[in-house]
Amino acid sequence: CWGGAIRWRCHGWTGGLDGRLAAAPVLRGLRKHRSALSLRRIGVDAWGGFVFVRLEAGDGASLAGRLGEIPARLANYPLADLRSGARIRYQVAANWKVVLENYNECYHCGPVHPELCELVPDFARGGADLDWDAGVPHRAGAHTFTATGTTTRAPFPGLSELERTRHKGELMLPNLMLSLSADHVAAFTVWPQAAGRTIVVCDFLFHPDELAKPDFDPSDAVSFWDLVNRQDWQICAAVQDGMRSRRFSVGYLAPMEEPSADVGRYIAARLGVDGA
């Protein structure tokens, strides 16, 4: 199917941009059923430079309502102005919910991410008592997600003093994860492919002023994130292997993994089952 400025066409059927069926050649008997054969309406909205599509457009929920307090927490980051300076596409051998749950906790960080924990020492404590609203501090002298903890890129304009030296992260269900440093943002979109296979696209977003510099080089952030990402995808695949066991029924979440339970609650609510 393709869309144009005035009409859409699909297999010979044509219609307007409002989705109503205008003509179906040869199938004259369908005329009286045109209203029932219109394209389904979807909800489309934008925030922070991201376009959100909601297939269940009739549920009355707004994007602002779904995002809750996230825009306020990230208000100082110029997300809508940022542009992609690099992209990595990963094939992950795990269910997409496992990927989200892994992102939403740091219980695993100590044994899985030694390089990350050297940069952000609080992560080595098993994810307990992390203040994501204020941001998680880097080690002394570090201010961004690179191997050295530093970069020649300028911090985003408008950040608070804490945001210039701390890391923030947000999960927007069902498939957007944001990790925010002072000079770049790693944006992950999660795309389920099968029960045990997921594509994760990681875009590295930078300020246009930095992208315009002749010596712009994103490799310090990209290489560090690629290391951390591959460590995550490896343990996600290991979790998926365990879930394939016929003896598997349910996993146990430690107290600091409570945010990961939000993923299950989100899915359970849409399936109409008890997700407690």
mmCIF file of C-alpha atoms in Angstrom:
data_model
loop_
_atom_site.group_PDB
_atom_site.id
_atom_site.type_symbol
_atom_site.label_atom_id
_atom_site.label_comp_id
_atom_site.label_asym_id
_atom_site.label_seq_id
_atom_site.Cartn_x
_atom_site.Cartn_y
_atom_site.Cartn_z
ATOM 1 C CA CYS A 1 0.000 0.000 0.000
ATOM 2 C CA TRP A 2 1.123 3.544 -0.519
ATOM 3 C CA GLY A 3 -0.098 6.902 0.632
ATOM 4 C CA GLY A 4 -0.194 10.180 -1.254
ATOM 5 C CA ALA A 5 -1.045 13.774 -0.516
ATOM 6 C CA ILE A 6 -4.725 13.218 -1.265
ATOM 7 C CA ARG A 7 -5.516 9.511 -1.542
ATOM 8 C CA TRP A 8 -4.279 6.071 -0.588
ATOM 9 C CA ARG A 9 -4.243 2.949 -2.736
ATOM 10 C CA CYS A 10 -4.036 -0.724 -1.823
ATOM 11 C CA HIS A 11 -4.623 -3.608 -4.261
ATOM 12 C CA GLY A 12 -6.747 -1.381 -6.485
ATOM 13 C CA TRP A 13 -8.855 0.060 -3.672
ATOM 14 C CA THR A 14 -8.574 3.799 -3.180
ATOM 15 C CA GLY A 15 -9.524 6.131 -0.374
ATOM 16 C CA GLY A 16 -8.874 9.463 1.280
ATOM 17 C CA LEU A 17 -6.410 10.303 4.002
ATOM 18 C CA ASP A 18 -9.219 10.045 6.545
ATOM 19 C CA GLY A 19 -9.177 6.290 5.858
ATOM 20 C CA ARG A 20 -12.596 6.034 4.206
ATOM 21 C CA LEU A 21 -12.924 3.679 1.247
ATOM 22 C CA ALA A 22 -13.665 5.720 -1.886
ATOM 23 C CA ALA A 23 -13.666 3.081 -4.621
ATOM 24 C CA ALA A 24 -13.238 -0.662 -5.124
ATOM 25 C CA PRO A 25 -13.193 -1.454 -8.880
ATOM 26 C CA VAL A 26 -15.277 -4.451 -10.007
ATOM 27 C CA LEU A 27 -16.586 -5.000 -6.452
ATOM 28 C CA ARG A 28 -19.636 -2.798 -6.888
ATOM 29 C CA GLY A 29 -21.552 -4.750 -4.286
ATOM 30 C CA LEU A 30 -19.279 -3.322 -1.601
ATOM 31 C CA ARG A 31 -20.599 0.200 -1.979
ATOM 32 C CA LYS A 32 -23.123 -0.133 0.817
ATOM 33 C CA HIS A 33 -20.399 -1.549 3.105
ATOM 34 C CA ARG A 34 -17.853 1.207 2.573
ATOM 35 C CA SER A 35 -18.039 2.506 6.115
ATOM 36 C CA ALA A 36 -17.227 -0.941 7.500
ATOM 37 C CA LEU A 37 -14.221 -1.307 5.184
ATOM 38 C CA SER A 38 -12.404 1.878 6.129
ATOM 39 C CA LEU A 39 -8.824 1.796 7.364
ATOM 40 C CA ARG A 40 -8.494 1.463 11.113
ATOM 41 C CA ARG A 41 -7.724 4.683 12.935
ATOM 42 C CA ILE A 42 -4.533 4.889 14.969
ATOM 43 C CA GLY A 43 -3.235 7.483 17.392
ATOM 44 C CA VAL A 44 -0.041 9.371 16.529
ATOM 45 C CA ASP A 45 1.734 11.853 18.776
ATOM 46 C CA ALA A 46 5.263 13.104 19.381
ATOM 47 C CA TRP A 47 7.482 13.981 22.305
ATOM 48 C CA GLY A 48 11.195 14.682 22.561
ATOM 49 C CA GLY A 49 11.768 14.072 18.861
ATOM 50 C CA PHE A 50 10.196 10.588 19.041
ATOM 51 C CA VAL A 51 7.018 9.644 17.204
ATOM 52 C CA PHE A 52 4.639 7.382 19.136
ATOM 53 C CA VAL A 53 2.009 5.270 17.374
ATOM 54 C CA ARG A 54 -0.886 3.812 19.369
ATOM 55 C CA LEU A 55 -2.834 1.116 17.551
ATOM 56 C CA GLU A 56 -5.646 1.049 20.115
ATOM 57 C CA ALA A 57 -6.572 4.645 19.297
ATOM 58 C CA GLY A 58 -10.015 4.359 20.804
ATOM 59 C CA ASP A 59 -8.897 3.802 24.410
ATOM 60 C CA GLY A 60 -8.901 7.539 25.146
ATOM 61 C CA ALA A 61 -5.411 7.569 26.692
ATOM 62 C CA SER A 62 -3.192 10.496 25.720
ATOM 63 C CA LEU A 63 0.561 10.309 25.196
ATOM 64 C CA ALA A 64 1.048 12.820 28.012
ATOM 65 C CA GLY A 65 -0.922 10.549 30.320
ATOM 66 C CA ARG A 66 1.155 7.539 29.355
ATOM 67 C CA LEU A 67 4.473 9.349 29.832
ATOM 68 C CA GLY A 68 3.484 10.620 33.270
ATOM 69 C CA GLU A 69 6.338 12.425 35.037
ATOM 70 C CA ILE A 70 9.032 11.453 32.524
ATOM 71 C CA PRO A 71 8.914 14.733 30.504
ATOM 72 C CA ALA A 72 9.316 16.752 33.708
ATOM 73 C CA ARG A 73 12.280 14.639 34.841
ATOM 74 C CA LEU A 74 13.995 15.113 31.477
ATOM 75 C CA ALA A 75 12.902 18.690 30.832
ATOM 76 C CA ASN A 76 16.463 20.057 30.778
ATOM 77 C CA TYR A 77 17.642 17.674 28.058
ATOM 78 C CA PRO A 78 17.121 19.109 24.521
ATOM 79 C CA LEU A 79 15.801 15.794 23.213
ATOM 80 C CA ALA A 80 13.811 17.251 20.317
ATOM 81 C CA ASP A 81 16.915 19.035 19.028
ATOM 82 C CA LEU A 82 19.244 16.040 19.087
ATOM 83 C CA ARG A 83 20.258 14.108 15.982
ATOM 84 C CA SER A 84 21.565 10.596 15.445
ATOM 85 C CA GLY A 85 25.333 10.392 15.077
ATOM 86 C CA ALA A 86 25.580 6.600 15.022
ATOM 87 C CA ARG A 87 23.377 3.514 15.127
ATOM 88 C CA ILE A 88 23.887 -0.131 16.071
ATOM 89 C CA ARG A 89 21.310 -2.815 15.337
ATOM 90 C CA TYR A 90 21.425 -5.901 17.538
ATOM 91 C CA GLN A 91 19.830 -9.346 17.219
ATOM 92 C CA VAL A 92 19.132 -10.514 20.770
ATOM 93 C CA ALA A 93 18.332 -14.169 21.465
ATOM 94 C CA ALA A 94 15.741 -13.353 24.117
ATOM 95 C CA ASN A 95 12.128 -12.348 24.542
ATOM 96 C CA TRP A 96 11.563 -8.597 24.367
ATOM 97 C CA LYS A 97 10.182 -8.497 27.923
ATOM 98 C CA VAL A 98 13.430 -10.006 29.202
ATOM 99 C CA VAL A 99 15.308 -7.148 27.502
ATOM 100 C CA LEU A 100 13.079 -4.557 29.180
ATOM 101 C CA GLU A 101 13.353 -6.195 32.602
ATOM 102 C CA ASN A 102 17.133 -6.308 32.297
ATOM 103 C CA TYR A 103 17.231 -2.603 31.479
ATOM 104 C CA ASN A 104 14.985 -1.713 34.385
ATOM 105 C CA GLU A 105 17.261 -3.038 37.138
ATOM 106 C CA CYS A 106 20.917 -3.069 38.106
ATOM 107 C CA TYR A 107 20.972 -6.123 40.357
ATOM 108 C CA HIS A 108 23.106 -7.757 37.682
ATOM 109 C CA CYS A 109 25.490 -4.835 37.156
ATOM 110 C CA GLY A 110 28.234 -5.846 39.599
ATOM 111 C CA PRO A 111 29.115 -9.243 38.120
ATOM 112 C CA VAL A 112 28.128 -8.458 34.510
ATOM 113 C CA HIS A 113 29.397 -4.895 33.921
ATOM 114 C CA PRO A 114 32.811 -4.388 35.586
ATOM 115 C CA GLU A 115 33.720 -1.512 33.257
ATOM 116 C CA LEU A 116 30.399 0.211 33.873
ATOM 117 C CA CYS A 117 30.700 -0.205 37.642
ATOM 118 C CA GLU A 118 34.174 1.333 37.571
ATOM 119 C CA LEU A 119 32.618 4.365 35.892
ATOM 120 C CA VAL A 120 29.471 4.452 38.086
ATOM 121 C CA PRO A 121 30.458 2.877 41.453
ATOM 122 C CA ASP A 122 26.897 2.929 42.796
ATOM 123 C CA PHE A 123 25.937 0.336 40.168
ATOM 124 C CA ALA A 124 28.214 -2.184 41.871
ATOM 125 C CA ARG A 125 25.963 -2.193 44.947
ATOM 126 C CA GLY A 126 23.380 -4.366 43.236
ATOM 127 C CA GLY A 127 21.071 -1.566 42.194
ATOM 128 C CA ALA A 128 19.868 -0.769 45.707
ATOM 129 C CA ASP A 129 18.864 2.787 46.653
ATOM 130 C CA LEU A 130 19.659 4.346 43.264
ATOM 131 C CA ASP A 131 18.094 7.792 42.911
ATOM 132 C CA TRP A 132 17.170 7.855 39.229
ATOM 133 C CA ASP A 133 15.186 11.079 39.619
ATOM 134 C CA ALA A 134 18.293 12.997 40.643
ATOM 135 C CA GLY A 135 20.567 10.884 38.483
ATOM 136 C CA VAL A 136 23.280 8.408 39.417
ATOM 137 C CA PRO A 137 26.724 9.991 39.981
ATOM 138 C CA HIS A 138 29.831 8.985 38.073
ATOM 139 C CA ARG A 139 33.153 8.429 39.830
ATOM 140 C CA ALA A 140 35.168 11.521 40.701
ATOM 141 C CA GLY A 141 36.400 13.264 37.568
ATOM 142 C CA ALA A 142 33.988 11.438 35.229
ATOM 143 C CA HIS A 143 30.850 12.885 33.678
ATOM 144 C CA THR A 144 29.758 10.714 30.744
ATOM 145 C CA PHE A 145 29.444 7.150 29.456
ATOM 146 C CA THR A 146 32.822 6.561 27.806
ATOM 147 C CA ALA A 147 35.731 4.328 28.790
ATOM 148 C CA THR A 148 37.529 7.298 30.375
ATOM 149 C CA GLY A 149 34.374 8.924 31.733
ATOM 150 C CA THR A 150 35.251 12.091 29.836
ATOM 151 C CA THR A 151 34.851 13.516 26.332
ATOM 152 C CA THR A 152 35.697 16.599 24.320
ATOM 153 C CA ARG A 153 32.004 17.149 23.556
ATOM 154 C CA ALA A 154 30.328 19.974 25.421
ATOM 155 C CA PRO A 155 27.469 19.128 27.792
ATOM 156 C CA PHE A 156 23.972 19.884 26.610
ATOM 157 C CA PRO A 157 22.973 23.494 27.236
ATOM 158 C CA GLY A 158 20.492 23.981 30.058
ATOM 159 C CA LEU A 159 21.479 21.010 32.226
ATOM 160 C CA SER A 160 21.577 21.421 35.985
ATOM 161 C CA GLU A 161 24.856 21.006 37.855
ATOM 162 C CA LEU A 162 23.812 17.500 38.894
ATOM 163 C CA GLU A 163 22.819 16.530 35.355
ATOM 164 C CA ARG A 164 26.239 17.598 34.073
ATOM 165 C CA THR A 165 27.892 14.911 36.214
ATOM 166 C CA ARG A 166 25.198 12.239 36.592
ATOM 167 C CA HIS A 167 23.478 9.602 34.496
ATOM 168 C CA LYS A 168 19.731 9.251 34.034
ATOM 169 C CA GLY A 169 17.626 6.475 32.545
ATOM 170 C CA GLU A 170 13.981 6.039 31.609
ATOM 171 C CA LEU A 171 11.867 3.150 30.309
ATOM 172 C CA MET A 172 8.808 4.113 28.270
ATOM 173 C CA LEU A 173 6.670 1.008 27.874
ATOM 174 C CA PRO A 174 6.335 -0.863 25.689
ATOM 175 C CA ASN A 175 9.546 -0.383 23.699
ATOM 176 C CA LEU A 176 11.598 2.790 24.239
ATOM 177 C CA MET A 177 14.560 2.987 26.628
ATOM 178 C CA LEU A 178 16.568 6.184 27.136
ATOM 179 C CA SER A 179 19.954 6.473 28.813
ATOM 180 C CA LEU A 180 21.059 10.073 29.204
ATOM 181 C CA SER A 181 24.558 11.412 29.698
ATOM 182 C CA ALA A 182 25.636 15.061 29.782
ATOM 183 C CA ASP A 183 26.713 15.086 26.123
ATOM 184 C CA HIS A 184 24.796 12.259 24.431
ATOM 185 C CA VAL A 185 21.721 10.066 24.716
ATOM 186 C CA ALA A 186 21.532 6.363 23.916
ATOM 187 C CA ALA A 187 18.006 5.652 22.644
ATOM 188 C CA PHE A 188 16.998 1.983 22.427
ATOM 189 C CA THR A 189 13.928 0.833 20.510
ATOM 190 C CA VAL A 190 12.918 -2.771 21.113
ATOM 191 C CA TRP A 191 11.209 -4.769 18.347
ATOM 192 C CA PRO A 192 9.885 -8.295 19.103
ATOM 193 C CA GLN A 193 10.511 -10.774 16.278
ATOM 194 C CA ALA A 194 9.601 -14.092 17.878
ATOM 195 C CA ALA A 195 9.131 -15.582 21.347
ATOM 196 C CA GLY A 196 12.893 -15.860 21.778
ATOM 197 C CA ARG A 197 14.236 -13.254 19.368
ATOM 198 C CA THR A 198 14.291 -9.457 19.567
ATOM 199 C CA ILE A 199 15.843 -6.687 17.514
ATOM 200 C CA VAL A 200 17.202 -3.767 19.526
ATOM 201 C CA VAL A 201 18.138 -0.597 17.650
ATOM 202 C CA CYS A 202 20.459 1.726 19.552
ATOM 203 C CA ASP A 203 20.670 5.315 18.281
ATOM 204 C CA PHE A 204 23.335 7.628 19.666
ATOM 205 C CA LEU A 205 21.948 11.151 19.802
ATOM 206 C CA PHE A 206 24.095 14.268 19.900
ATOM 207 C CA HIS A 207 23.596 18.015 19.824
ATOM 208 C CA PRO A 208 23.616 19.495 16.278
ATOM 209 C CA ASP A 209 26.430 21.864 17.245
ATOM 210 C CA GLU A 210 28.665 18.891 18.018
ATOM 211 C CA LEU A 211 27.629 17.011 14.883
ATOM 212 C CA ALA A 212 28.560 20.049 12.776
ATOM 213 C CA LYS A 213 32.153 20.127 14.012
ATOM 214 C CA PRO A 214 34.656 18.815 11.443
ATOM 215 C CA ASP A 215 36.338 16.614 14.042
ATOM 216 C CA PHE A 216 33.111 15.101 15.417
ATOM 217 C CA ASP A 217 33.766 11.522 16.472
ATOM 218 C CA PRO A 218 31.150 9.524 18.425
ATOM 219 C CA SER A 219 33.327 6.437 18.810
ATOM 220 C CA ASP A 220 34.197 7.031 22.482
ATOM 221 C CA ALA A 221 30.511 6.747 23.465
ATOM 222 C CA VAL A 222 29.612 4.141 20.833
ATOM 223 C CA SER A 223 32.414 1.732 21.723
ATOM 224 C CA PHE A 224 31.674 1.883 25.452
ATOM 225 C CA TRP A 225 27.944 1.404 24.955
ATOM 226 C CA ASP A 226 28.546 -1.456 22.531
ATOM 227 C CA LEU A 227 30.586 -3.253 25.193
ATOM 228 C CA VAL A 228 27.901 -2.767 27.859
ATOM 229 C CA ASN A 229 25.087 -3.670 25.452
ATOM 230 C CA ARG A 230 26.688 -6.944 24.388
ATOM 231 C CA GLN A 231 27.186 -7.900 28.017
ATOM 232 C CA ASP A 232 23.469 -7.286 28.572
ATOM 233 C CA TRP A 233 22.352 -9.236 25.509
ATOM 234 C CA GLN A 234 24.480 -12.199 26.594
ATOM 235 C CA ILE A 235 22.808 -12.480 29.991
ATOM 236 C CA CYS A 236 19.372 -11.890 28.445
ATOM 237 C CA ALA A 237 20.033 -14.866 26.188
ATOM 238 C CA ALA A 238 21.065 -16.910 29.230
ATOM 239 C CA VAL A 239 17.792 -16.005 30.974
ATOM 240 C CA GLN A 240 15.889 -17.040 27.844
ATOM 241 C CA ASP A 241 17.674 -20.397 27.837
ATOM 242 C CA GLY A 242 16.502 -20.974 31.422
ATOM 243 C CA MET A 243 12.940 -20.042 30.525
ATOM 244 C CA ARG A 244 12.902 -22.754 27.854
ATOM 245 C CA SER A 245 13.078 -25.412 30.549
ATOM 246 C CA ARG A 246 9.853 -27.391 30.929
ATOM 247 C CA ARG A 247 10.274 -26.959 34.670
ATOM 248 C CA PHE A 248 10.200 -23.164 34.449
ATOM 249 C CA SER A 249 7.078 -21.487 35.755
ATOM 250 C CA VAL A 250 7.975 -18.079 37.205
ATOM 251 C CA GLY A 251 11.004 -16.021 38.158
ATOM 252 C CA TYR A 252 11.718 -14.438 41.548
ATOM 253 C CA LEU A 253 12.481 -10.716 41.808
ATOM 254 C CA ALA A 254 14.767 -9.363 44.522
ATOM 255 C CA PRO A 255 13.617 -6.177 46.326
ATOM 256 C CA MET A 256 15.848 -3.904 44.195
ATOM 257 C CA GLU A 257 14.297 -5.430 41.072
ATOM 258 C CA GLU A 258 10.859 -4.014 41.854
ATOM 259 C CA PRO A 259 10.931 -1.697 38.788
ATOM 260 C CA SER A 260 11.221 -4.779 36.581
ATOM 261 C CA ALA A 261 7.849 -5.960 37.890
ATOM 262 C CA ASP A 262 6.328 -2.967 36.092
ATOM 263 C CA VAL A 263 6.944 -4.749 32.790
ATOM 264 C CA GLY A 264 4.894 -7.753 33.887
ATOM 265 C CA ARG A 265 2.135 -5.533 35.244
ATOM 266 C CA TYR A 266 1.982 -3.617 31.968
ATOM 267 C CA ILE A 267 1.589 -6.830 29.960
ATOM 268 C CA ALA A 268 -0.844 -8.416 32.433
ATOM 269 C CA ALA A 269 -3.125 -5.385 32.333
ATOM 270 C CA ARG A 270 -3.405 -5.671 28.564
ATOM 271 C CA LEU A 271 -4.038 -9.392 28.736
ATOM 272 C CA GLY A 272 -6.700 -8.928 31.401
ATOM 273 C CA VAL A 273 -4.938 -11.149 33.945
ATOM 274 C CA ASP A 274 -3.604 -10.615 37.453
ATOM 275 C CA GLY A 275 -0.072 -9.249 37.212
ATOM 276 C CA ALA A 276 0.575 -8.823 40.929
#
